[in-house]
Amino acid sequence: MGIQMKNIRTTLIAFSVVATGVASAQTPIFAPFAPTIGESFNTIPITSYVSFVGYSGGGLLSRLNLTGLMMVTNNPALLPPISGNAMFGRGTNVRIRYQQVWKQWGGHFRVPFAGIAVTGMGVRFFKAGVPVGVAVFAPINNATWNWRGWDLGSVGGYDEVRIYGNVLASPGYVGMENLRSR
């Protein structure tokens, strides 16, 4: 009995160490950083998209759901941009696939004035199609742009980012601008 309890305790300790390592795979970055590549959406024509090349050719942005479109806009009544254009998934979550592996990712996020009650965003990172760490969640609102960023250098980086709105019946509606990677 004593040996069994010791094995169970050892297993639980090992599991909690692994779980802690996975949970800390994405370290928050609390302030914008100078990007190696970035996407402000200012050179992307204002319209709706299924997908488009961004990051000066370094990334492909596409809708994650089969319905809805990504909308690039500079309409302050819908999504007041920080400067120039901004983008959000109108009824779709957004996937960004990069041509190379990066270690840090972030941007400015808010909710567009589209009548959808999104209060937060989920972000999931992938490398070679495999999830890196766990999904991270951050509050956003329609009153102001909020900086959100993460460092994945401790787990070897990422080459894909998926951005989710928290409304299951109508995904997306996460406004984004000044995305950056390095």
XYZ file of C-alpha atoms in Angstrom:
182
model
C 0.000 0.000 0.000
C 2.811 2.421 0.897
C 4.635 1.796 -2.391
C 1.391 2.304 -4.349
C 0.735 5.665 -2.652
C 4.322 6.758 -3.315
C 3.941 5.865 -7.016
C 0.645 7.750 -7.213
C 2.204 10.818 -5.553
C 5.225 10.661 -7.882
C 2.904 10.394 -10.886
C 0.806 13.347 -9.687
C 3.896 15.490 -9.093
C 5.264 14.623 -12.534
C 1.881 15.389 -14.131
C 1.612 18.764 -12.376
C 5.130 19.719 -13.533
C 4.237 18.821 -17.144
C 0.883 20.627 -16.904
C 2.599 23.726 -15.512
C 5.100 23.649 -18.377
C 2.311 23.379 -20.958
C 0.271 26.131 -19.312
C 3.265 28.464 -19.397
C 4.152 27.720 -23.041
C 2.847 31.178 -23.963
C 4.310 33.936 -21.833
C 2.294 37.177 -21.991
C 3.985 40.218 -23.512
C 2.496 43.302 -21.858
C 3.570 46.000 -24.318
C 3.897 46.208 -28.111
C 7.273 45.118 -29.465
C 9.154 46.107 -32.619
C 8.089 43.548 -35.246
C 10.198 41.707 -37.782
C 7.029 41.446 -39.892
C 3.658 43.028 -39.265
C 0.202 43.565 -40.723
C -1.609 46.884 -40.295
C -4.171 46.077 -43.061
C -3.483 49.529 -44.542
C -2.331 48.082 -47.889
C -5.191 45.551 -48.084
C -8.138 46.872 -50.164
C -11.324 47.523 -48.208
C -13.727 44.649 -48.940
C -14.633 41.152 -47.689
C -12.370 38.123 -48.141
C -12.296 34.348 -47.857
C -8.490 34.660 -47.716
C -5.723 37.093 -48.619
C -1.945 37.331 -48.473
C -0.703 39.683 -45.777
C 2.466 40.479 -43.853
C 4.059 41.688 -47.126
C 3.777 38.161 -48.516
C 4.892 36.441 -45.285
C 1.495 35.112 -44.205
C -1.851 33.897 -45.490
C -4.938 35.059 -43.618
C -8.047 32.932 -44.120
C -11.375 32.259 -42.530
C -11.436 29.270 -40.211
C -15.139 28.518 -40.658
C -16.879 27.646 -43.919
C -19.291 30.547 -43.454
C -18.672 34.228 -42.902
C -15.992 36.467 -44.378
C -13.051 38.486 -43.160
C -13.811 42.184 -43.534
C -11.170 44.880 -44.000
C -12.638 48.283 -43.180
C -11.805 51.837 -42.177
C -15.380 52.683 -41.142
C -15.259 54.248 -37.633
C -18.956 53.429 -37.108
C -18.162 49.714 -37.511
C -14.562 49.287 -36.343
C -12.721 52.517 -35.564
C -9.194 51.900 -36.850
C -6.093 52.984 -34.961
C -4.720 54.245 -38.262
C -5.832 53.377 -41.785
C -7.638 50.021 -41.947
C -8.599 47.299 -39.479
C -9.952 43.775 -39.991
C -12.354 41.356 -38.308
C -13.959 38.016 -39.045
C -17.648 38.675 -39.717
C -19.194 35.364 -38.650
C -15.877 33.533 -38.923
C -12.774 32.957 -36.864
C -9.420 33.826 -38.448
C -6.366 31.699 -39.263
C -2.931 33.134 -40.082
C -0.359 30.779 -41.633
C 3.192 32.054 -41.847
C 5.957 31.042 -44.237
C 8.397 30.578 -41.368
C 8.492 29.979 -37.625
C 8.224 33.003 -35.303
C 8.639 33.258 -31.545
C 6.532 36.288 -30.530
C 3.088 37.383 -31.678
C 0.732 40.187 -30.743
C -1.512 42.979 -31.886
C -4.301 45.353 -30.952
C -7.804 43.887 -30.586
C -11.335 45.124 -29.938
C -14.949 44.266 -30.718
C -16.522 45.859 -33.818
C -19.891 47.630 -33.494
C -21.706 44.811 -35.308
C -24.325 43.931 -32.693
C -22.519 40.738 -31.596
C -21.765 40.406 -27.878
C -18.133 39.271 -27.922
C -16.390 39.810 -24.584
C -13.169 37.932 -25.245
C -10.918 36.314 -27.761
C -9.211 32.956 -27.824
C -5.842 32.439 -29.487
C -4.347 29.070 -30.411
C -0.812 28.615 -31.735
C 0.411 25.789 -33.990
C 3.742 24.636 -35.366
C 3.794 22.213 -38.328
C 0.068 21.569 -37.733
C 0.513 20.575 -34.081
C -0.915 22.751 -31.262
C 1.727 24.590 -29.238
C 0.765 24.924 -25.592
C -2.848 25.550 -24.646
C -5.377 28.026 -25.991
C -5.091 31.431 -24.336
C -8.029 33.735 -23.649
C -8.078 37.499 -23.247
C -10.897 39.986 -22.639
C -11.692 42.544 -25.329
C -14.455 45.149 -25.629
C -15.921 47.664 -28.080
C -14.755 50.747 -26.145
C -11.038 50.653 -26.878
C -8.230 48.789 -28.606
C -6.402 46.391 -26.259
C -2.827 45.147 -26.771
C -2.477 41.363 -26.486
C 0.802 39.521 -27.095
C 2.573 36.259 -26.308
C 6.099 34.854 -26.430
C 6.425 31.218 -27.548
C 10.220 31.114 -27.705
C 10.449 28.599 -24.853
C 8.548 25.997 -26.910
C 10.219 26.612 -30.273
C 7.776 29.129 -31.738
C 4.761 28.924 -34.045
C 3.898 29.105 -37.740
C 0.116 29.391 -37.430
C -2.199 31.443 -35.234
C -5.969 30.986 -34.905
C -8.055 33.806 -33.433
C -11.519 32.930 -32.080
C -14.426 35.041 -30.883
C -16.216 33.749 -27.798
C -19.684 33.587 -29.393
C -20.266 29.970 -30.414
C -23.431 30.631 -32.454
C -21.725 33.351 -34.491
C -17.932 32.964 -34.468
C -15.433 35.737 -35.039
C -16.117 39.428 -34.466
C -12.633 40.040 -33.098
C -11.330 43.299 -34.552
C -7.591 43.381 -35.128
C -4.965 45.874 -36.167
C -1.191 46.251 -36.053
C -0.484 42.513 -35.819
C 3.196 41.731 -35.384
C 5.593 38.808 -35.307
C 9.257 38.390 -34.540
